[in-house]
Short mmCIF file of C-alpha atoms (C1' of nucleotides) in Angstrom, two decimals:
data_model
loop_
_atom_site.label_atom_id
_atom_site.label_comp_id
_atom_site.label_asym_id
_atom_site.label_seq_id
_atom_site.Cartn_x
_atom_site.Cartn_y
_atom_site.Cartn_z
CA UNK A 1 -124.16 -11.73 -86.59
CA UNK A 2 -125.22 -14.63 -84.36
CA UNK A 3 -128.31 -13.35 -82.56
CA UNK A 4 -128.35 -14.58 -79.02
CA UNK A 5 -132.11 -14.46 -79.20
CA UNK A 6 -133.52 -17.31 -81.19
CA UNK A 7 -136.16 -16.63 -83.78
CA UNK A 8 -138.39 -19.36 -82.51
CA UNK A 9 -138.47 -17.60 -79.17
CA UNK A 10 -139.57 -14.46 -80.98
CA UNK A 11 -142.40 -16.40 -82.52
CA UNK A 12 -143.73 -17.35 -79.11
CA UNK A 13 -143.48 -13.78 -77.85
CA UNK A 14 -145.41 -12.52 -80.84
CA UNK A 15 -148.16 -14.98 -80.10
CA UNK A 16 -148.30 -13.79 -76.51
CA UNK A 17 -148.39 -10.15 -77.63
CA UNK A 18 -151.58 -10.73 -79.54
CA UNK A 19 -153.41 -12.31 -76.63
CA UNK A 20 -156.72 -13.53 -77.94
CA UNK A 21 -156.15 -12.84 -81.61
CA UNK A 22 -155.54 -15.87 -83.75
CA UNK A 23 -152.26 -15.75 -85.61
CA UNK A 24 -150.82 -17.98 -88.29
CA UNK A 25 -147.63 -19.14 -86.63
CA UNK A 26 -146.25 -21.45 -89.28
CA UNK A 27 -146.81 -18.91 -92.03
CA UNK A 28 -145.23 -16.19 -89.94
CA UNK A 29 -142.20 -18.37 -89.34
CA UNK A 30 -141.75 -19.24 -92.96
CA UNK A 31 -141.86 -15.62 -94.09
CA UNK A 32 -139.50 -14.45 -91.37
CA UNK A 33 -137.01 -17.15 -92.21
CA UNK A 34 -137.19 -16.59 -95.94
CA UNK A 35 -136.10 -13.04 -95.42
CA UNK A 36 -133.45 -13.92 -92.89
CA UNK A 37 -131.95 -16.55 -95.10
CA UNK A 38 -131.97 -14.25 -98.11
CA UNK A 39 -130.10 -11.55 -96.20
CA UNK A 40 -127.59 -13.97 -94.77
CA UNK A 41 -126.87 -15.59 -98.12
CA UNK A 42 -126.59 -12.31 -99.96
CA UNK A 43 -124.27 -10.86 -97.36
CA UNK A 44 -122.05 -13.91 -97.38
CA UNK A 45 -121.73 -13.94 -101.13
CA UNK A 46 -121.18 -10.20 -101.44
CA UNK A 47 -118.41 -10.35 -98.88
CA UNK A 48 -116.65 -13.35 -100.35
CA UNK A 49 -116.79 -14.16 -104.05
CA UNK A 50 -118.39 -10.96 -105.29
CA UNK A 51 -116.15 -8.64 -103.31
CA UNK A 52 -113.14 -10.15 -104.97
CA UNK A 53 -114.61 -9.50 -108.40
CA UNK A 54 -115.84 -6.03 -107.37
CA UNK A 55 -119.42 -6.86 -108.24
CA UNK A 56 -122.57 -6.11 -106.32
CA UNK A 57 -125.22 -8.78 -105.90
CA UNK A 58 -127.49 -7.10 -108.40
CA UNK A 59 -124.73 -6.68 -110.96
CA UNK A 60 -123.90 -10.37 -110.63
CA UNK A 61 -127.50 -11.43 -111.02
CA UNK A 62 -127.80 -9.38 -114.20
CA UNK A 63 -124.62 -10.90 -115.59
CA UNK A 64 -125.89 -14.33 -114.67
CA UNK A 65 -129.20 -13.85 -116.46
CA UNK A 66 -127.51 -12.64 -119.63
CA UNK A 67 -124.98 -15.43 -119.41
CA UNK A 68 -127.63 -18.12 -119.08
CA UNK A 69 -130.21 -16.83 -121.51
CA UNK A 70 -127.87 -15.22 -123.99
CA UNK A 71 -128.55 -11.91 -125.71
CA UNK A 72 -131.94 -10.70 -124.50
CA UNK A 73 -134.22 -7.70 -124.41
CA UNK A 74 -133.71 -5.53 -121.35
CA UNK A 75 -137.31 -5.80 -120.15
CA UNK A 76 -136.97 -9.58 -119.92
CA UNK A 77 -133.66 -9.30 -118.13
CA UNK A 78 -135.10 -6.91 -115.57
CA UNK A 79 -137.96 -9.29 -114.92
CA UNK A 80 -135.72 -12.34 -114.59
CA UNK A 81 -133.32 -10.47 -112.33
CA UNK A 82 -136.17 -9.20 -110.18
CA UNK A 83 -135.36 -5.50 -110.54
CA UNK A 84 -137.16 -2.61 -112.20
CA UNK A 85 -136.34 -1.43 -115.70
CA UNK A 86 -135.01 1.81 -114.29
CA UNK A 87 -132.56 0.03 -112.05
CA UNK A 88 -131.40 -2.13 -114.91
CA UNK A 89 -130.57 0.93 -116.98
CA UNK A 90 -128.12 2.07 -114.32
CA UNK A 91 -126.62 -1.34 -113.64
CA UNK A 92 -126.13 -2.19 -117.30
CA UNK A 93 -124.50 1.18 -117.88
CA UNK A 94 -121.98 0.38 -115.16
CA UNK A 95 -121.35 -3.09 -116.55
CA UNK A 96 -120.95 -1.69 -120.04
CA UNK A 97 -118.43 0.81 -118.70
CA UNK A 98 -116.41 -2.07 -117.29
CA UNK A 99 -116.50 -3.87 -120.60
CA UNK A 100 -118.49 -6.86 -119.37
CA UNK A 101 -121.66 -6.25 -121.32
CA UNK A 102 -122.60 -4.97 -124.75
CA UNK A 103 -125.73 -3.05 -125.72
CA UNK A 104 -127.25 -3.44 -129.17
CA UNK A 105 -130.35 -1.92 -130.74
CA UNK A 106 -132.95 -4.41 -131.93
CA UNK A 107 -132.63 -4.83 -135.70
CA UNK A 108 -136.32 -4.44 -136.53
CA UNK A 109 -137.87 -2.70 -133.50
CA UNK A 110 -136.11 0.54 -132.67
CA UNK A 111 -137.59 0.70 -129.18
CA UNK A 112 -135.86 -2.40 -127.91
CA UNK A 113 -132.34 -2.73 -126.58
CA UNK A 114 -130.52 -6.05 -126.42
CA UNK A 115 -127.90 -6.95 -123.85
CA UNK A 116 -125.19 -9.53 -124.33
CA UNK A 117 -121.92 -10.45 -122.66
CA UNK A 118 -118.63 -9.35 -124.14
CA UNK A 119 -115.85 -11.89 -124.41
CA UNK A 120 -114.45 -10.49 -121.20
CA UNK A 121 -117.82 -10.86 -119.51
CA UNK A 122 -118.13 -14.42 -120.72
CA UNK A 123 -114.67 -15.22 -119.39
CA UNK A 124 -115.47 -13.63 -116.05
CA UNK A 125 -118.61 -15.71 -115.59
CA UNK A 126 -116.85 -18.87 -116.65
CA UNK A 127 -114.37 -18.25 -113.85
CA UNK A 128 -116.72 -16.70 -111.30
CA UNK A 129 -119.74 -18.93 -111.41
CA UNK A 130 -118.01 -22.05 -110.11
CA UNK A 131 -116.73 -20.00 -107.16
CA UNK A 132 -120.20 -18.62 -106.60
CA UNK A 133 -121.73 -22.07 -106.78
CA UNK A 134 -119.17 -23.31 -104.30
CA UNK A 135 -120.45 -20.77 -101.77
CA UNK A 136 -124.03 -21.71 -102.54
CA UNK A 137 -123.03 -25.22 -101.58
CA UNK A 138 -121.41 -23.88 -98.42
CA UNK A 139 -124.50 -22.03 -97.18
CA UNK A 140 -126.69 -25.05 -97.92
CA UNK A 141 -124.24 -27.59 -96.56
CA UNK A 142 -126.44 -28.51 -93.60
CA UNK A 143 -129.15 -29.72 -95.95
CA UNK A 144 -129.16 -32.94 -97.89
CA UNK A 145 -129.82 -32.86 -101.61
CA UNK A 146 -133.36 -33.97 -100.98
CA UNK A 147 -133.91 -31.31 -98.35
CA UNK A 148 -132.59 -28.70 -100.78
CA UNK A 149 -135.09 -29.88 -103.38
CA UNK A 150 -137.96 -29.82 -100.92
CA UNK A 151 -137.15 -26.36 -99.61
CA UNK A 152 -136.69 -25.03 -103.14
CA UNK A 153 -140.01 -26.51 -104.18
CA UNK A 154 -141.76 -24.96 -101.19
CA UNK A 155 -140.31 -21.59 -102.04
CA UNK A 156 -141.43 -21.91 -105.65
CA UNK A 157 -144.97 -22.33 -104.38
CA UNK A 158 -144.67 -19.05 -102.50
CA UNK A 159 -143.33 -17.27 -105.57
CA UNK A 160 -146.08 -18.69 -107.75
CA UNK A 161 -148.79 -17.72 -105.31
CA UNK A 162 -147.64 -14.10 -105.29
CA UNK A 163 -147.08 -13.99 -109.04
CA UNK A 164 -150.42 -15.50 -109.91
CA UNK A 165 -152.69 -14.00 -107.29
CA UNK A 166 -150.77 -11.15 -105.67
CA UNK A 167 -152.06 -8.29 -107.77
CA UNK A 168 -155.65 -9.45 -107.56
CA UNK A 169 -155.26 -9.80 -103.81
CA UNK A 170 -153.82 -6.30 -103.42
CA UNK A 171 -156.70 -4.84 -105.38
CA UNK A 172 -159.18 -6.63 -103.14
CA UNK A 173 -157.48 -5.34 -100.02
CA UNK A 174 -157.34 -1.74 -101.14
CA UNK A 175 -160.89 -2.06 -102.44
CA UNK A 176 -162.42 1.37 -102.19
CA UNK A 177 -159.40 2.84 -100.44
CA UNK A 178 -157.14 5.56 -101.75
CA UNK A 179 -154.05 4.31 -103.55
CA UNK A 180 -151.81 6.31 -101.15
CA UNK A 181 -148.64 7.52 -102.83
CA UNK A 182 -145.33 5.96 -102.02
CA UNK A 183 -143.19 8.24 -99.87
CA UNK A 184 -140.32 8.22 -102.33
CA UNK A 185 -140.44 8.39 -106.09
CA UNK A 186 -140.96 11.16 -108.58
CA UNK A 187 -143.80 13.54 -107.89
CA UNK A 188 -146.57 14.73 -110.15
CA UNK A 189 -145.49 17.36 -112.61
CA UNK A 190 -145.85 20.99 -111.70
CA UNK B 1 -143.81 -10.36 -112.69
CA UNK B 2 -144.65 -13.86 -113.97
CA UNK B 3 -141.57 -14.91 -115.92
CA UNK B 4 -142.53 -16.97 -118.89
CA UNK B 5 -139.21 -18.72 -118.51
CA UNK B 6 -139.26 -21.18 -115.68
CA UNK B 7 -136.46 -21.18 -113.18
CA UNK B 8 -135.94 -24.90 -113.46
CA UNK B 9 -135.20 -24.42 -117.12
CA UNK B 10 -132.54 -21.90 -116.13
CA UNK B 11 -130.95 -24.48 -113.91
CA UNK B 12 -130.54 -26.89 -116.79
CA UNK B 13 -129.03 -24.20 -118.99
CA UNK B 14 -126.52 -23.31 -116.31
CA UNK B 15 -125.45 -26.91 -116.09
CA UNK B 16 -124.99 -27.02 -119.85
CA UNK B 17 -122.99 -23.78 -119.78
CA UNK B 18 -120.43 -25.32 -117.49
CA UNK B 19 -119.89 -28.39 -119.64
CA UNK B 20 -117.53 -30.62 -117.75
CA UNK B 21 -117.43 -28.67 -114.51
CA UNK B 22 -119.37 -30.21 -111.68
CA UNK B 23 -122.00 -27.93 -110.25
CA UNK B 24 -124.18 -28.23 -107.19
CA UNK B 25 -127.63 -28.07 -108.73
CA UNK B 26 -129.80 -28.49 -105.68
CA UNK B 27 -127.85 -25.92 -103.71
CA UNK B 28 -127.99 -23.50 -106.60
CA UNK B 29 -131.73 -23.94 -106.83
CA UNK B 30 -132.32 -23.40 -103.15
CA UNK B 31 -130.32 -20.16 -103.08
CA UNK B 32 -131.99 -18.81 -106.21
CA UNK B 33 -135.43 -19.55 -104.85
CA UNK B 34 -134.70 -18.10 -101.43
CA UNK B 35 -133.90 -14.81 -103.03
CA UNK B 36 -136.84 -14.93 -105.41
CA UNK B 37 -139.26 -15.71 -102.65
CA UNK B 38 -137.86 -12.97 -100.43
CA UNK B 39 -138.29 -10.38 -103.15
CA UNK B 40 -141.79 -11.52 -104.00
CA UNK B 41 -142.94 -11.54 -100.40
CA UNK B 42 -141.39 -8.19 -99.61
CA UNK B 43 -142.90 -6.58 -102.66
CA UNK B 44 -146.35 -7.97 -101.93
CA UNK B 45 -146.31 -6.77 -98.34
CA UNK B 46 -144.91 -3.35 -99.16
CA UNK B 47 -147.59 -2.82 -101.76
CA UNK B 48 -150.48 -3.97 -99.59
CA UNK B 49 -150.42 -3.66 -95.82
CA UNK B 50 -147.34 -1.49 -95.45
CA UNK B 51 -148.28 0.97 -98.17
CA UNK B 52 -151.47 1.73 -96.30
CA UNK B 53 -149.53 2.51 -93.14
CA UNK B 54 -146.84 4.40 -95.07
CA UNK B 55 -144.08 2.15 -93.78
CA UNK B 56 -141.18 0.60 -95.63
CA UNK B 57 -140.34 -3.03 -95.08
CA UNK B 58 -137.30 -2.14 -93.03
CA UNK B 59 -139.19 0.35 -90.90
CA UNK B 60 -141.80 -2.30 -90.17
CA UNK B 61 -139.20 -4.89 -89.25
CA UNK B 62 -137.58 -2.46 -86.83
CA UNK B 63 -140.93 -1.66 -85.23
CA UNK B 64 -141.66 -5.37 -85.02
CA UNK B 65 -138.38 -6.13 -83.27
CA UNK B 66 -138.88 -3.38 -80.70
CA UNK B 67 -142.48 -4.42 -80.24
CA UNK B 68 -141.60 -8.04 -79.57
CA UNK B 69 -138.47 -7.59 -77.51
CA UNK B 70 -139.39 -4.37 -75.76
CA UNK B 71 -136.95 -1.55 -75.09
CA UNK B 72 -133.56 -2.64 -76.44
CA UNK B 73 -130.11 -1.37 -77.31
CA UNK B 74 -129.80 -0.28 -80.90
CA UNK B 75 -126.98 -2.68 -81.74
CA UNK B 76 -129.21 -5.63 -80.83
CA UNK B 77 -132.10 -4.23 -82.80
CA UNK B 78 -129.95 -3.77 -85.89
CA UNK B 79 -128.77 -7.34 -85.60
CA UNK B 80 -132.25 -8.77 -85.11
CA UNK B 81 -133.62 -6.69 -87.97
CA UNK B 82 -130.76 -7.74 -90.24
CA UNK B 83 -129.62 -4.20 -91.08
CA UNK B 84 -126.43 -2.28 -90.40
CA UNK B 85 -126.05 0.11 -87.49
CA UNK B 86 -125.82 3.01 -89.89
CA UNK B 87 -129.11 2.13 -91.52
CA UNK B 88 -130.81 1.81 -88.17
CA UNK B 89 -129.75 5.33 -87.24
CA UNK B 90 -131.63 6.70 -90.23
CA UNK B 91 -134.68 4.50 -89.86
CA UNK B 92 -135.09 5.16 -86.16
CA UNK B 93 -134.74 8.88 -86.74
CA UNK B 94 -137.61 8.70 -89.21
CA UNK B 95 -139.74 6.61 -86.87
CA UNK B 96 -139.00 8.97 -84.00
CA UNK B 97 -140.07 11.89 -86.18
CA UNK B 98 -143.40 10.15 -86.77
CA UNK B 99 -143.87 9.61 -83.05
CA UNK B 100 -143.78 5.82 -83.23
CA UNK B 101 -140.54 5.26 -81.38
CA UNK B 102 -138.70 6.83 -78.45
CA UNK B 103 -134.94 7.09 -77.97
CA UNK B 104 -133.41 7.02 -74.51
CA UNK B 105 -129.82 7.15 -73.35
CA UNK B 106 -128.65 4.17 -71.33
CA UNK B 107 -128.63 5.12 -67.64
CA UNK B 108 -125.15 3.82 -66.83
CA UNK B 109 -123.36 3.49 -70.19
CA UNK B 110 -123.26 6.74 -72.12
CA UNK B 111 -122.41 5.05 -75.39
CA UNK B 112 -125.62 3.11 -75.65
CA UNK B 113 -128.99 4.24 -76.94
CA UNK B 114 -132.22 2.44 -76.14
CA UNK B 115 -135.23 2.27 -78.42
CA UNK B 116 -138.80 1.69 -77.33
CA UNK B 117 -142.26 2.11 -78.83
CA UNK B 118 -144.40 5.08 -77.94
CA UNK B 119 -148.04 4.49 -77.09
CA UNK B 120 -148.86 5.41 -80.65
CA UNK B 121 -146.32 2.92 -81.95
CA UNK B 122 -147.72 0.22 -79.73
CA UNK B 123 -151.24 0.93 -80.96
CA UNK B 124 -150.09 0.86 -84.57
CA UNK B 125 -148.47 -2.54 -84.21
CA UNK B 126 -151.47 -3.92 -82.38
CA UNK B 127 -153.57 -2.96 -85.38
CA UNK B 128 -151.05 -3.62 -88.13
CA UNK B 129 -149.55 -6.95 -87.19
CA UNK B 130 -152.73 -8.98 -87.66
CA UNK B 131 -153.09 -7.49 -91.14
CA UNK B 132 -149.46 -8.28 -91.86
CA UNK B 133 -149.85 -11.81 -90.60
CA UNK B 134 -152.91 -12.24 -92.79
CA UNK B 135 -150.76 -11.52 -95.84
CA UNK B 136 -148.08 -13.88 -94.61
CA UNK B 137 -150.79 -16.50 -94.59
CA UNK B 138 -151.77 -15.49 -98.12
CA UNK B 139 -148.30 -15.86 -99.61
CA UNK B 140 -147.86 -19.22 -97.89
CA UNK B 141 -151.35 -20.46 -98.65
CA UNK B 142 -150.16 -23.14 -101.07
CA UNK B 143 -148.22 -24.83 -98.29
CA UNK B 144 -149.68 -26.94 -95.54
CA UNK B 145 -148.77 -26.17 -91.95
CA UNK B 146 -146.32 -29.03 -91.99
CA UNK B 147 -144.74 -27.86 -95.21
CA UNK B 148 -144.36 -24.39 -93.70
CA UNK B 149 -142.60 -25.86 -90.71
CA UNK B 150 -140.29 -27.94 -92.87
CA UNK B 151 -139.36 -25.08 -95.15
CA UNK B 152 -138.82 -22.77 -92.18
CA UNK B 153 -136.62 -25.33 -90.53
CA UNK B 154 -134.56 -25.79 -93.67
CA UNK B 155 -134.06 -22.05 -93.92
CA UNK B 156 -133.00 -21.86 -90.29
CA UNK B 157 -130.24 -24.33 -91.11
CA UNK B 158 -129.00 -22.02 -93.84
CA UNK B 159 -129.05 -19.02 -91.52
CA UNK B 160 -127.23 -20.93 -88.79
CA UNK B 161 -124.58 -22.17 -91.17
CA UNK B 162 -123.76 -18.64 -92.30
CA UNK B 163 -123.94 -17.20 -88.80
CA UNK B 164 -121.75 -19.85 -87.26
CA UNK B 165 -119.22 -20.48 -90.00
CA UNK B 166 -119.56 -17.65 -92.50
CA UNK B 167 -116.87 -15.36 -91.19
CA UNK B 168 -114.36 -18.14 -90.76
CA UNK B 169 -115.14 -19.29 -94.28
CA UNK B 170 -114.66 -15.83 -95.75
CA UNK B 171 -111.31 -15.50 -94.03
CA UNK B 172 -110.23 -18.83 -95.46
CA UNK B 173 -111.27 -17.82 -98.95
CA UNK B 174 -109.51 -14.47 -98.90
CA UNK B 175 -106.53 -16.11 -97.27
CA UNK B 176 -103.50 -14.16 -98.41
CA UNK B 177 -105.50 -11.93 -100.73
CA UNK B 178 -105.97 -8.20 -100.42
CA UNK B 179 -109.17 -7.17 -98.62
CA UNK B 180 -110.26 -5.17 -101.72
CA UNK B 181 -112.29 -2.11 -100.88
CA UNK B 182 -115.97 -2.01 -101.60
CA UNK B 183 -116.85 0.21 -104.54
CA UNK B 184 -119.20 2.32 -102.48
CA UNK B 185 -118.72 3.51 -98.93
CA UNK B 186 -116.73 6.22 -97.27
CA UNK B 187 -113.16 6.66 -98.43
CA UNK B 188 -109.99 7.14 -96.44
CA UNK B 189 -109.53 10.62 -95.08
CA UNK B 190 -107.73 13.18 -97.19
"C1'" DC C 1 -104.53 11.24 -63.66
"C1'" DT C 2 -103.19 9.78 -68.21
"C1'" DT C 3 -102.83 6.62 -71.71
"C1'" DT C 4 -104.50 2.93 -74.51
"C1'" DG C 5 -107.66 -0.01 -76.71
"C1'" DA C 6 -112.25 -1.60 -77.30
"C1'" DT C 7 -116.92 -0.54 -78.37
"C1'" DC C 8 -120.80 2.37 -78.81
"C1'" DG C 9 -123.89 5.28 -82.22
"C1'" DT C 10 -123.50 8.64 -85.91
"C1'" DT C 11 -121.92 10.57 -90.24
"C1'" DC C 12 -121.15 10.29 -94.94
"C1'" DG C 13 -119.93 8.63 -99.84
"C1'" DG C 14 -121.48 5.86 -103.30
"C1'" DA C 15 -124.55 2.49 -105.13
"C1'" DG C 16 -129.33 0.39 -105.35
"C1'" DC C 17 -134.03 0.84 -105.96
"C1'" DC C 18 -138.85 2.06 -107.29
"C1'" DA C 19 -142.26 4.42 -109.75
"C1'" DA C 20 -143.73 8.62 -112.15
"C1'" DA C 21 -142.56 11.47 -115.87
"C1'" DT C 22 -140.36 11.70 -120.17
"C1'" DT C 23 -138.68 10.60 -124.72
"C1'" DG C 24 -138.69 7.92 -128.71
"C1'" DT C 25 -140.47 4.28 -131.83
"C1'" DA C 26 -144.27 1.44 -133.88
"C1'" DC C 27 -148.50 0.86 -135.99
"C1'" DG C 28 -153.40 0.99 -137.03
"C1'" DA C 29 -157.40 4.25 -138.05
"C1'" DG C 30 -159.12 7.99 -140.43
"C1'" DC D 1 -149.91 11.44 -144.47
"C1'" DT D 2 -151.35 12.50 -139.83
"C1'" DC D 3 -153.16 11.50 -135.74
"C1'" DG D 4 -153.59 8.83 -131.55
"C1'" DT D 5 -152.65 4.98 -128.84
"C1'" DA D 6 -149.45 1.55 -127.19
"C1'" DC D 7 -145.30 0.28 -125.57
"C1'" DA D 8 -140.13 0.55 -125.28
"C1'" DA D 9 -136.02 2.39 -122.51
"C1'" DT D 10 -134.41 6.31 -120.05
"C1'" DT D 11 -134.43 10.14 -116.75
"C1'" DT D 12 -135.40 11.84 -112.41
"C1'" DG D 13 -136.57 12.43 -107.43
"C1'" DG D 14 -136.67 10.65 -103.07
"C1'" DC D 15 -135.52 7.27 -100.16
"C1'" DT D 16 -132.84 2.82 -98.54
"C1'" DC D 17 -128.71 0.53 -97.63
"C1'" DC D 18 -123.89 -0.76 -96.53
"C1'" DG D 19 -119.55 -0.05 -94.49
"C1'" DA D 20 -115.44 2.98 -93.56
"C1'" DA D 21 -114.35 6.87 -90.90
"C1'" DC D 22 -115.38 9.39 -86.96
"C1'" DG D 23 -116.22 11.20 -82.25
"C1'" DA D 24 -117.73 9.97 -77.67
"C1'" DT D 25 -117.50 6.91 -73.78
"C1'" DC D 26 -115.86 3.28 -70.95
"C1'" DA D 27 -112.57 0.23 -68.61
"C1'" DA D 28 -108.07 -1.42 -67.61
"C1'" DA D 29 -103.19 -0.44 -66.91
"C1'" DG D 30 -99.41 2.36 -65.54
#
DNA sequence: CTTTGATCGTTCGGAGCCAAATTGTACGAG
DNA sequence: CTCGTACAATTTGGCTCCGAACGATCAAAG
């Protein structure tokens, strides 16, 4: 995967492309590299530890959330895992089929569904997480502990900014404009 | 999407879960936040600038790569965009159908296909990129220019580590083990 | 010229994913 | 009790994505 074209070079070319227009170079670089790093890390982990356990990235994240937080309502799990409720339904069905996860109705509110790990799921995570963490250490091995903390803290700021002001910002941008349907997704009835 | 459970709290719980086992906390945190930030940024951009132009994230990245680097071979574009060759085939077909991209056979090597922007594609990027960059600035607005540079540089180290040593590392890990098929993907003929 | 092996892009199976529509439960107002 | 509203998970449709298999092309060797 080693691109022979460096990303910093791309940044200069983009600046040139825009001629007079002012562009935010540092912010462009940080976004581009966030996405690059995320892809690289995900691909490495899927093709090493997770492949051996026959788990996808998403399936692992869901297991991890349930493992850490214990039995939880599905809506919270979806939010923590960063996937939609609909996706979680499918993933948890698969995990249930493999005997890693258990689904329980909420005792007092019939609308809710709780997810928890089975004994087998618990055992799997106990074995798998250290391996996973080992690869996390591998991908970050060029950074010192302090650099890891600083980068993580910077990324948290990005997440917070989007979480706290993203929706408001999107509404401002679309102001009077049409909401424009997404290309995919279920269509209006009829 | 604002999780009422903080991610740092999750980190402590994970440590507790593992009892005696040593875990790499800082490295775990940096990986978790890379992925969180990537999802948040992608979602914000897809639901603001890109939605208006009816482009997916991937489609935009492909356009961006071709825009910056000019007419290129598809294998290089896929690599720069961080997607597989198979995915690029589909995406470029869509973009060609919308008149944003042009496909040309390589003059001397019949196996290669070159991609370039049409005039319409060029005009779109000229208009769209500044808007995109504006949102990049928004998501990074809690970071100073220097912080952006530092975070970007840290992330580049992660990308380089995986690019330069990832494959070797995966081979070491799987050592004598079976390659274990992926759950999805095309099966052996028959 | 023919064979062989490497390397393209494309095809295709299965999973992931979102968001609208749907179904089912809860609960207060009348 | 019955209605209506609110909110839960699920279903569904359309698209994205990866990676193995595939067919085409090229280059080197015999």
